[in-house]
Amino acid sequence: MKLSLARVNRFHFDPLLLWVSVCLLLIGFVMVSSASLHLGVKMTGDSLYYPVRQLMHIGLGLILGGCVAATPMRVWEENGPKLFMAGLMLLIIVLIPVWG
């Protein structure tokens, strides 16, 4: 019984934060779409080239965000120092002028 309840209550989220995030995603999509319609025609011949790419990136981000949310907190706590060092190394790589 406790196992099934733990599965149901696995995702805890703040509704206000979710609402604000969805609004920001929509505003960003509208801005990219309105600003790049003419550029898409000029560069690729398709006015919806950049809006479709933006939608694909939004979808990929939602899928990866769901995977991160589904990962138990214990995994993040155990791998925290390694993940921090990996992030620090990626930041250093970006700051090196030859590779960044």
PDB file of N, CA and C in Angstrom, residues 4-79:
ATOM      1  N   SER A   4       2.485   1.987  -3.482  1.00  0.00           N
ATOM      2  CA  SER A   4       1.612   2.598  -4.477  1.00  0.00           C
ATOM      3  C   SER A   4       1.365   4.073  -4.158  1.00  0.00           C
ATOM      4  N   LEU A   5       1.261   4.419  -2.885  1.00  0.00           N
ATOM      5  CA  LEU A   5       1.087   5.823  -2.524  1.00  0.00           C
ATOM      6  C   LEU A   5       2.338   6.631  -2.837  1.00  0.00           C
ATOM      7  N   ALA A   6       3.499   6.001  -2.669  1.00  0.00           N
ATOM      8  CA  ALA A   6       4.741   6.694  -2.996  1.00  0.00           C
ATOM      9  C   ALA A   6       4.830   6.955  -4.495  1.00  0.00           C
ATOM     10  N   ARG A   7       4.319   6.038  -5.303  1.00  0.00           N
ATOM     11  CA  ARG A   7       4.333   6.223  -6.750  1.00  0.00           C
ATOM     12  C   ARG A   7       3.377   7.348  -7.152  1.00  0.00           C
ATOM     13  N   VAL A   8       2.241   7.450  -6.493  1.00  0.00           N
ATOM     14  CA  VAL A   8       1.266   8.489  -6.825  1.00  0.00           C
ATOM     15  C   VAL A   8       1.796   9.862  -6.439  1.00  0.00           C
ATOM     16  N   ASN A   9       2.421   9.975  -5.291  1.00  0.00           N
ATOM     17  CA  ASN A   9       2.900  11.255  -4.786  1.00  0.00           C
ATOM     18  C   ASN A   9       4.341  11.535  -5.171  1.00  0.00           C
ATOM     19  N   ARG A  10       4.820  10.909  -6.227  1.00  0.00           N
ATOM     20  CA  ARG A  10       6.221  11.046  -6.610  1.00  0.00           C
ATOM     21  C   ARG A  10       6.540  12.456  -7.111  1.00  0.00           C
ATOM     22  N   PHE A  11       5.641  13.035  -7.865  1.00  0.00           N
ATOM     23  CA  PHE A  11       5.877  14.352  -8.433  1.00  0.00           C
ATOM     24  C   PHE A  11       5.212  15.415  -7.572  1.00  0.00           C
ATOM     25  N   HIS A  12       6.025  16.263  -7.011  1.00  0.00           N
ATOM     26  CA  HIS A  12       5.518  17.409  -6.263  1.00  0.00           C
ATOM     27  C   HIS A  12       5.925  18.649  -7.036  1.00  0.00           C
ATOM     28  N   PHE A  13       4.969  19.478  -7.374  1.00  0.00           N
ATOM     29  CA  PHE A  13       5.294  20.676  -8.130  1.00  0.00           C
ATOM     30  C   PHE A  13       4.467  21.848  -7.619  1.00  0.00           C
ATOM     31  N   ASP A  14       4.961  23.014  -7.889  1.00  0.00           N
ATOM     32  CA  ASP A  14       4.293  24.246  -7.517  1.00  0.00           C
ATOM     33  C   ASP A  14       3.443  24.700  -8.703  1.00  0.00           C
ATOM     34  N   PRO A  15       2.131  24.773  -8.551  1.00  0.00           N
ATOM     35  CA  PRO A  15       1.280  25.154  -9.680  1.00  0.00           C
ATOM     36  C   PRO A  15       1.590  26.557 -10.216  1.00  0.00           C
ATOM     37  N   LEU A  16       1.916  27.490  -9.349  1.00  0.00           N
ATOM     38  CA  LEU A  16       2.238  28.837  -9.792  1.00  0.00           C
ATOM     39  C   LEU A  16       3.516  28.839 -10.632  1.00  0.00           C
ATOM     40  N   LEU A  17       4.518  28.111 -10.193  1.00  0.00           N
ATOM     41  CA  LEU A  17       5.766  28.022 -10.956  1.00  0.00           C
ATOM     42  C   LEU A  17       5.533  27.353 -12.307  1.00  0.00           C
ATOM     43  N   LEU A  18       4.706  26.329 -12.352  1.00  0.00           N
ATOM     44  CA  LEU A  18       4.375  25.671 -13.608  1.00  0.00           C
ATOM     45  C   LEU A  18       3.649  26.625 -14.541  1.00  0.00           C
ATOM     46  N   TRP A  19       2.697  27.382 -14.020  1.00  0.00           N
ATOM     47  CA  TRP A  19       1.934  28.328 -14.823  1.00  0.00           C
ATOM     48  C   TRP A  19       2.837  29.412 -15.395  1.00  0.00           C
ATOM     49  N   VAL A  20       3.720  29.958 -14.571  1.00  0.00           N
ATOM     50  CA  VAL A  20       4.643  31.000 -15.027  1.00  0.00           C
ATOM     51  C   VAL A  20       5.598  30.434 -16.082  1.00  0.00           C
ATOM     52  N   SER A  21       6.070  29.218 -15.889  1.00  0.00           N
ATOM     53  CA  SER A  21       6.978  28.599 -16.864  1.00  0.00           C
ATOM     54  C   SER A  21       6.290  28.390 -18.212  1.00  0.00           C
ATOM     55  N   VAL A  22       5.060  27.933 -18.192  1.00  0.00           N
ATOM     56  CA  VAL A  22       4.317  27.734 -19.438  1.00  0.00           C
ATOM     57  C   VAL A  22       4.083  29.078 -20.124  1.00  0.00           C
ATOM     58  N   CYS A  23       3.753  30.102 -19.364  1.00  0.00           N
ATOM     59  CA  CYS A  23       3.565  31.433 -19.945  1.00  0.00           C
ATOM     60  C   CYS A  23       4.855  31.945 -20.581  1.00  0.00           C
ATOM     61  N   LEU A  24       5.983  31.750 -19.922  1.00  0.00           N
ATOM     62  CA  LEU A  24       7.260  32.182 -20.495  1.00  0.00           C
ATOM     63  C   LEU A  24       7.597  31.398 -21.762  1.00  0.00           C
ATOM     64  N   LEU A  25       7.301  30.101 -21.770  1.00  0.00           N
ATOM     65  CA  LEU A  25       7.513  29.305 -22.978  1.00  0.00           C
ATOM     66  C   LEU A  25       6.661  29.832 -24.136  1.00  0.00           C
ATOM     67  N   LEU A  26       5.410  30.135 -23.851  1.00  0.00           N
ATOM     68  CA  LEU A  26       4.521  30.640 -24.901  1.00  0.00           C
ATOM     69  C   LEU A  26       4.957  32.013 -25.400  1.00  0.00           C
ATOM     70  N   ILE A  27       5.336  32.893 -24.493  1.00  0.00           N
ATOM     71  CA  ILE A  27       5.801  34.225 -24.895  1.00  0.00           C
ATOM     72  C   ILE A  27       7.069  34.097 -25.739  1.00  0.00           C
ATOM     73  N   GLY A  28       7.988  33.241 -25.324  1.00  0.00           N
ATOM     74  CA  GLY A  28       9.214  33.036 -26.090  1.00  0.00           C
ATOM     75  C   GLY A  28       8.936  32.476 -27.467  1.00  0.00           C
ATOM     76  N   PHE A  29       7.986  31.543 -27.552  1.00  0.00           N
ATOM     77  CA  PHE A  29       7.642  30.981 -28.853  1.00  0.00           C
ATOM     78  C   PHE A  29       7.029  32.039 -29.765  1.00  0.00           C
ATOM     79  N   VAL A  30       6.148  32.863 -29.225  1.00  0.00           N
ATOM     80  CA  VAL A  30       5.536  33.923 -30.026  1.00  0.00           C
ATOM     81  C   VAL A  30       6.599  34.920 -30.489  1.00  0.00           C
ATOM     82  N   MET A  31       7.534  35.256 -29.615  1.00  0.00           N
ATOM     83  CA  MET A  31       8.580  36.213 -29.989  1.00  0.00           C
ATOM     84  C   MET A  31       9.486  35.639 -31.090  1.00  0.00           C
ATOM     85  N   VAL A  32       9.884  34.395 -30.944  1.00  0.00           N
ATOM     86  CA  VAL A  32      10.724  33.777 -31.977  1.00  0.00           C
ATOM     87  C   VAL A  32       9.958  33.687 -33.292  1.00  0.00           C
ATOM     88  N   SER A  33       8.702  33.310 -33.220  1.00  0.00           N
ATOM     89  CA  SER A  33       7.905  33.188 -34.438  1.00  0.00           C
ATOM     90  C   SER A  33       7.735  34.530 -35.136  1.00  0.00           C
ATOM     91  N   SER A  34       7.378  35.545 -34.393  1.00  0.00           N
ATOM     92  CA  SER A  34       7.124  36.839 -35.029  1.00  0.00           C
ATOM     93  C   SER A  34       8.405  37.495 -35.528  1.00  0.00           C
ATOM     94  N   ALA A  35       9.510  37.230 -34.868  1.00  0.00           N
ATOM     95  CA  ALA A  35      10.759  37.880 -35.266  1.00  0.00           C
ATOM     96  C   ALA A  35      11.485  37.147 -36.390  1.00  0.00           C
ATOM     97  N   SER A  36      11.120  35.901 -36.656  1.00  0.00           N
ATOM     98  CA  SER A  36      11.920  35.130 -37.608  1.00  0.00           C
ATOM     99  C   SER A  36      11.161  34.654 -38.836  1.00  0.00           C
ATOM    100  N   LEU A  37       9.926  35.060 -39.023  1.00  0.00           N
ATOM    101  CA  LEU A  37       9.186  34.610 -40.200  1.00  0.00           C
ATOM    102  C   LEU A  37       9.858  35.072 -41.486  1.00  0.00           C
ATOM    103  N   HIS A  38      10.223  36.346 -41.558  1.00  0.00           N
ATOM    104  CA  HIS A  38      10.869  36.858 -42.769  1.00  0.00           C
ATOM    105  C   HIS A  38      12.284  36.295 -42.934  1.00  0.00           C
ATOM    106  N   LEU A  39      12.970  36.060 -41.824  1.00  0.00           N
ATOM    107  CA  LEU A  39      14.318  35.507 -41.888  1.00  0.00           C
ATOM    108  C   LEU A  39      14.291  34.066 -42.397  1.00  0.00           C
ATOM    109  N   GLY A  40      13.286  33.306 -41.978  1.00  0.00           N
ATOM    110  CA  GLY A  40      13.158  31.935 -42.464  1.00  0.00           C
ATOM    111  C   GLY A  40      12.947  31.875 -43.960  1.00  0.00           C
ATOM    112  N   VAL A  41      12.150  32.801 -44.492  1.00  0.00           N
ATOM    113  CA  VAL A  41      11.930  32.842 -45.939  1.00  0.00           C
ATOM    114  C   VAL A  41      13.219  33.209 -46.652  1.00  0.00           C
ATOM    115  N   LYS A  42      13.934  34.169 -46.100  1.00  0.00           N
ATOM    116  CA  LYS A  42      15.172  34.635 -46.728  1.00  0.00           C
ATOM    117  C   LYS A  42      16.267  33.562 -46.702  1.00  0.00           C
ATOM    118  N   MET A  43      16.407  32.864 -45.576  1.00  0.00           N
ATOM    119  CA  MET A  43      17.506  31.908 -45.412  1.00  0.00           C
ATOM    120  C   MET A  43      17.189  30.511 -45.969  1.00  0.00           C
ATOM    121  N   THR A  44      15.955  30.044 -45.755  1.00  0.00           N
ATOM    122  CA  THR A  44      15.643  28.659 -46.119  1.00  0.00           C
ATOM    123  C   THR A  44      14.497  28.519 -47.111  1.00  0.00           C
ATOM    124  N   GLY A  45      13.760  29.580 -47.342  1.00  0.00           N
ATOM    125  CA  GLY A  45      12.608  29.491 -48.222  1.00  0.00           C
ATOM    126  C   GLY A  45      11.350  29.019 -47.517  1.00  0.00           C
ATOM    127  N   ASP A  46      11.424  28.771 -46.231  1.00  0.00           N
ATOM    128  CA  ASP A  46      10.281  28.306 -45.446  1.00  0.00           C
ATOM    129  C   ASP A  46      10.065  29.279 -44.297  1.00  0.00           C
ATOM    130  N   SER A  47       8.911  29.915 -44.263  1.00  0.00           N
ATOM    131  CA  SER A  47       8.671  30.910 -43.211  1.00  0.00           C
ATOM    132  C   SER A  47       8.517  30.272 -41.836  1.00  0.00           C
ATOM    133  N   LEU A  48       8.166  29.005 -41.760  1.00  0.00           N
ATOM    134  CA  LEU A  48       7.972  28.331 -40.474  1.00  0.00           C
ATOM    135  C   LEU A  48       9.195  27.533 -40.019  1.00  0.00           C
ATOM    136  N   TYR A  49      10.329  27.766 -40.636  1.00  0.00           N
ATOM    137  CA  TYR A  49      11.535  27.004 -40.297  1.00  0.00           C
ATOM    138  C   TYR A  49      11.920  27.216 -38.828  1.00  0.00           C
ATOM    139  N   TYR A  50      12.054  28.462 -38.410  1.00  0.00           N
ATOM    140  CA  TYR A  50      12.484  28.749 -37.043  1.00  0.00           C
ATOM    141  C   TYR A  50      11.409  28.463 -35.994  1.00  0.00           C
ATOM    142  N   PRO A  51      10.132  28.770 -36.257  1.00  0.00           N
ATOM    143  CA  PRO A  51       9.117  28.364 -35.265  1.00  0.00           C
ATOM    144  C   PRO A  51       9.030  26.851 -35.051  1.00  0.00           C
ATOM    145  N   VAL A  52       9.181  26.078 -36.116  1.00  0.00           N
ATOM    146  CA  VAL A  52       9.145  24.610 -35.962  1.00  0.00           C
ATOM    147  C   VAL A  52      10.352  24.138 -35.168  1.00  0.00           C
ATOM    148  N   ARG A  53      11.513  24.720 -35.430  1.00  0.00           N
ATOM    149  CA  ARG A  53      12.701  24.363 -34.638  1.00  0.00           C
ATOM    150  C   ARG A  53      12.510  24.720 -33.171  1.00  0.00           C
ATOM    151  N   GLN A  54      11.900  25.884 -32.911  1.00  0.00           N
ATOM    152  CA  GLN A  54      11.632  26.297 -31.534  1.00  0.00           C
ATOM    153  C   GLN A  54      10.696  25.301 -30.853  1.00  0.00           C
ATOM    154  N   LEU A  55       9.658  24.851 -31.553  1.00  0.00           N
ATOM    155  CA  LEU A  55       8.749  23.853 -30.981  1.00  0.00           C
ATOM    156  C   LEU A  55       9.468  22.532 -30.701  1.00  0.00           C
ATOM    157  N   MET A  56      10.370  22.134 -31.588  1.00  0.00           N
ATOM    158  CA  MET A  56      11.136  20.904 -31.348  1.00  0.00           C
ATOM    159  C   MET A  56      12.015  21.052 -30.108  1.00  0.00           C
ATOM    160  N   HIS A  57      12.631  22.206 -29.940  1.00  0.00           N
ATOM    161  CA  HIS A  57      13.477  22.424 -28.766  1.00  0.00           C
ATOM    162  C   HIS A  57      12.645  22.487 -27.486  1.00  0.00           C
ATOM    163  N   ILE A  58      11.465  23.084 -27.561  1.00  0.00           N
ATOM    164  CA  ILE A  58      10.575  23.100 -26.395  1.00  0.00           C
ATOM    165  C   ILE A  58      10.184  21.674 -26.023  1.00  0.00           C
ATOM    166  N   GLY A  59       9.831  20.863 -27.024  1.00  0.00           N
ATOM    167  CA  GLY A  59       9.472  19.464 -26.764  1.00  0.00           C
ATOM    168  C   GLY A  59      10.619  18.676 -26.158  1.00  0.00           C
ATOM    169  N   LEU A  60      11.814  18.866 -26.705  1.00  0.00           N
ATOM    170  CA  LEU A  60      12.989  18.178 -26.161  1.00  0.00           C
ATOM    171  C   LEU A  60      13.246  18.604 -24.718  1.00  0.00           C
ATOM    172  N   GLY A  61      13.104  19.887 -24.441  1.00  0.00           N
ATOM    173  CA  GLY A  61      13.292  20.375 -23.078  1.00  0.00           C
ATOM    174  C   GLY A  61      12.261  19.808 -22.118  1.00  0.00           C
ATOM    175  N   LEU A  62      11.014  19.680 -22.564  1.00  0.00           N
ATOM    176  CA  LEU A  62       9.979  19.106 -21.706  1.00  0.00           C
ATOM    177  C   LEU A  62      10.242  17.630 -21.437  1.00  0.00           C
ATOM    178  N   ILE A  63      10.708  16.903 -22.446  1.00  0.00           N
ATOM    179  CA  ILE A  63      11.030  15.483 -22.254  1.00  0.00           C
ATOM    180  C   ILE A  63      12.194  15.325 -21.279  1.00  0.00           C
ATOM    181  N   LEU A  64      13.255  16.099 -21.481  1.00  0.00           N
ATOM    182  CA  LEU A  64      14.409  16.010 -20.575  1.00  0.00           C
ATOM    183  C   LEU A  64      14.044  16.479 -19.164  1.00  0.00           C
ATOM    184  N   GLY A  65      13.210  17.505 -19.070  1.00  0.00           N
ATOM    185  CA  GLY A  65      12.751  17.957 -17.757  1.00  0.00           C
ATOM    186  C   GLY A  65      11.946  16.894 -17.042  1.00  0.00           C
ATOM    187  N   GLY A  66      11.120  16.154 -17.787  1.00  0.00           N
ATOM    188  CA  GLY A  66      10.371  15.052 -17.190  1.00  0.00           C
ATOM    189  C   GLY A  66      11.287  13.946 -16.696  1.00  0.00           C
ATOM    190  N   CYS A  67      12.348  13.679 -17.452  1.00  0.00           N
ATOM    191  CA  CYS A  67      13.322  12.660 -17.012  1.00  0.00           C
ATOM    192  C   CYS A  67      14.039  13.100 -15.740  1.00  0.00           C
ATOM    193  N   VAL A  68      14.402  14.363 -15.682  1.00  0.00           N
ATOM    194  CA  VAL A  68      15.070  14.879 -14.482  1.00  0.00           C
ATOM    195  C   VAL A  68      14.120  14.831 -13.295  1.00  0.00           C
ATOM    196  N   ALA A  69      12.855  15.190 -13.514  1.00  0.00           N
ATOM    197  CA  ALA A  69      11.883  15.166 -12.420  1.00  0.00           C
ATOM    198  C   ALA A  69      11.586  13.749 -11.949  1.00  0.00           C
ATOM    199  N   ALA A  70      11.705  12.774 -12.852  1.00  0.00           N
ATOM    200  CA  ALA A  70      11.424  11.383 -12.485  1.00  0.00           C
ATOM    201  C   ALA A  70      12.592  10.729 -11.750  1.00  0.00           C
ATOM    202  N   THR A  71      13.771  11.344 -11.792  1.00  0.00           N
ATOM    203  CA  THR A  71      14.934  10.786 -11.117  1.00  0.00           C
ATOM    204  C   THR A  71      14.799  10.997  -9.612  1.00  0.00           C
ATOM    205  N   PRO A  72      14.960   9.952  -8.838  1.00  0.00           N
ATOM    206  CA  PRO A  72      14.828  10.102  -7.383  1.00  0.00           C
ATOM    207  C   PRO A  72      15.884  11.062  -6.812  1.00  0.00           C
ATOM    208  N   MET A  73      15.513  11.749  -5.756  1.00  0.00           N
ATOM    209  CA  MET A  73      16.401  12.737  -5.142  1.00  0.00           C
ATOM    210  C   MET A  73      17.680  12.090  -4.626  1.00  0.00           C
ATOM    211  N   ARG A  74      17.600  10.842  -4.223  1.00  0.00           N
ATOM    212  CA  ARG A  74      18.774  10.134  -3.716  1.00  0.00           C
ATOM    213  C   ARG A  74      19.886  10.089  -4.764  1.00  0.00           C
ATOM    214  N   VAL A  75      19.516   9.907  -6.033  1.00  0.00           N
ATOM    215  CA  VAL A  75      20.505   9.852  -7.119  1.00  0.00           C
ATOM    216  C   VAL A  75      21.215  11.192  -7.243  1.00  0.00           C
ATOM    217  N   TRP A  76      20.461  12.302  -7.161  1.00  0.00           N
ATOM    218  CA  TRP A  76      21.063  13.628  -7.260  1.00  0.00           C
ATOM    219  C   TRP A  76      21.982  13.903  -6.073  1.00  0.00           C
ATOM    220  N   GLU A  77      21.564  13.461  -4.890  1.00  0.00           N
ATOM    221  CA  GLU A  77      22.388  13.678  -3.696  1.00  0.00           C
ATOM    222  C   GLU A  77      23.692  12.885  -3.766  1.00  0.00           C
ATOM    223  N   GLU A  78      23.632  11.656  -4.268  1.00  0.00           N
ATOM    224  CA  GLU A  78      24.833  10.827  -4.357  1.00  0.00           C
ATOM    225  C   GLU A  78      25.803  11.346  -5.416  1.00  0.00           C
ATOM    226  N   ASN A  79      25.284  11.842  -6.521  1.00  0.00           N
ATOM    227  CA  ASN A  79      26.127  12.269  -7.633  1.00  0.00           C
ATOM    228  C   ASN A  79      26.344  13.778  -7.679  1.00  0.00           C
TER     229      ASN A  79
END
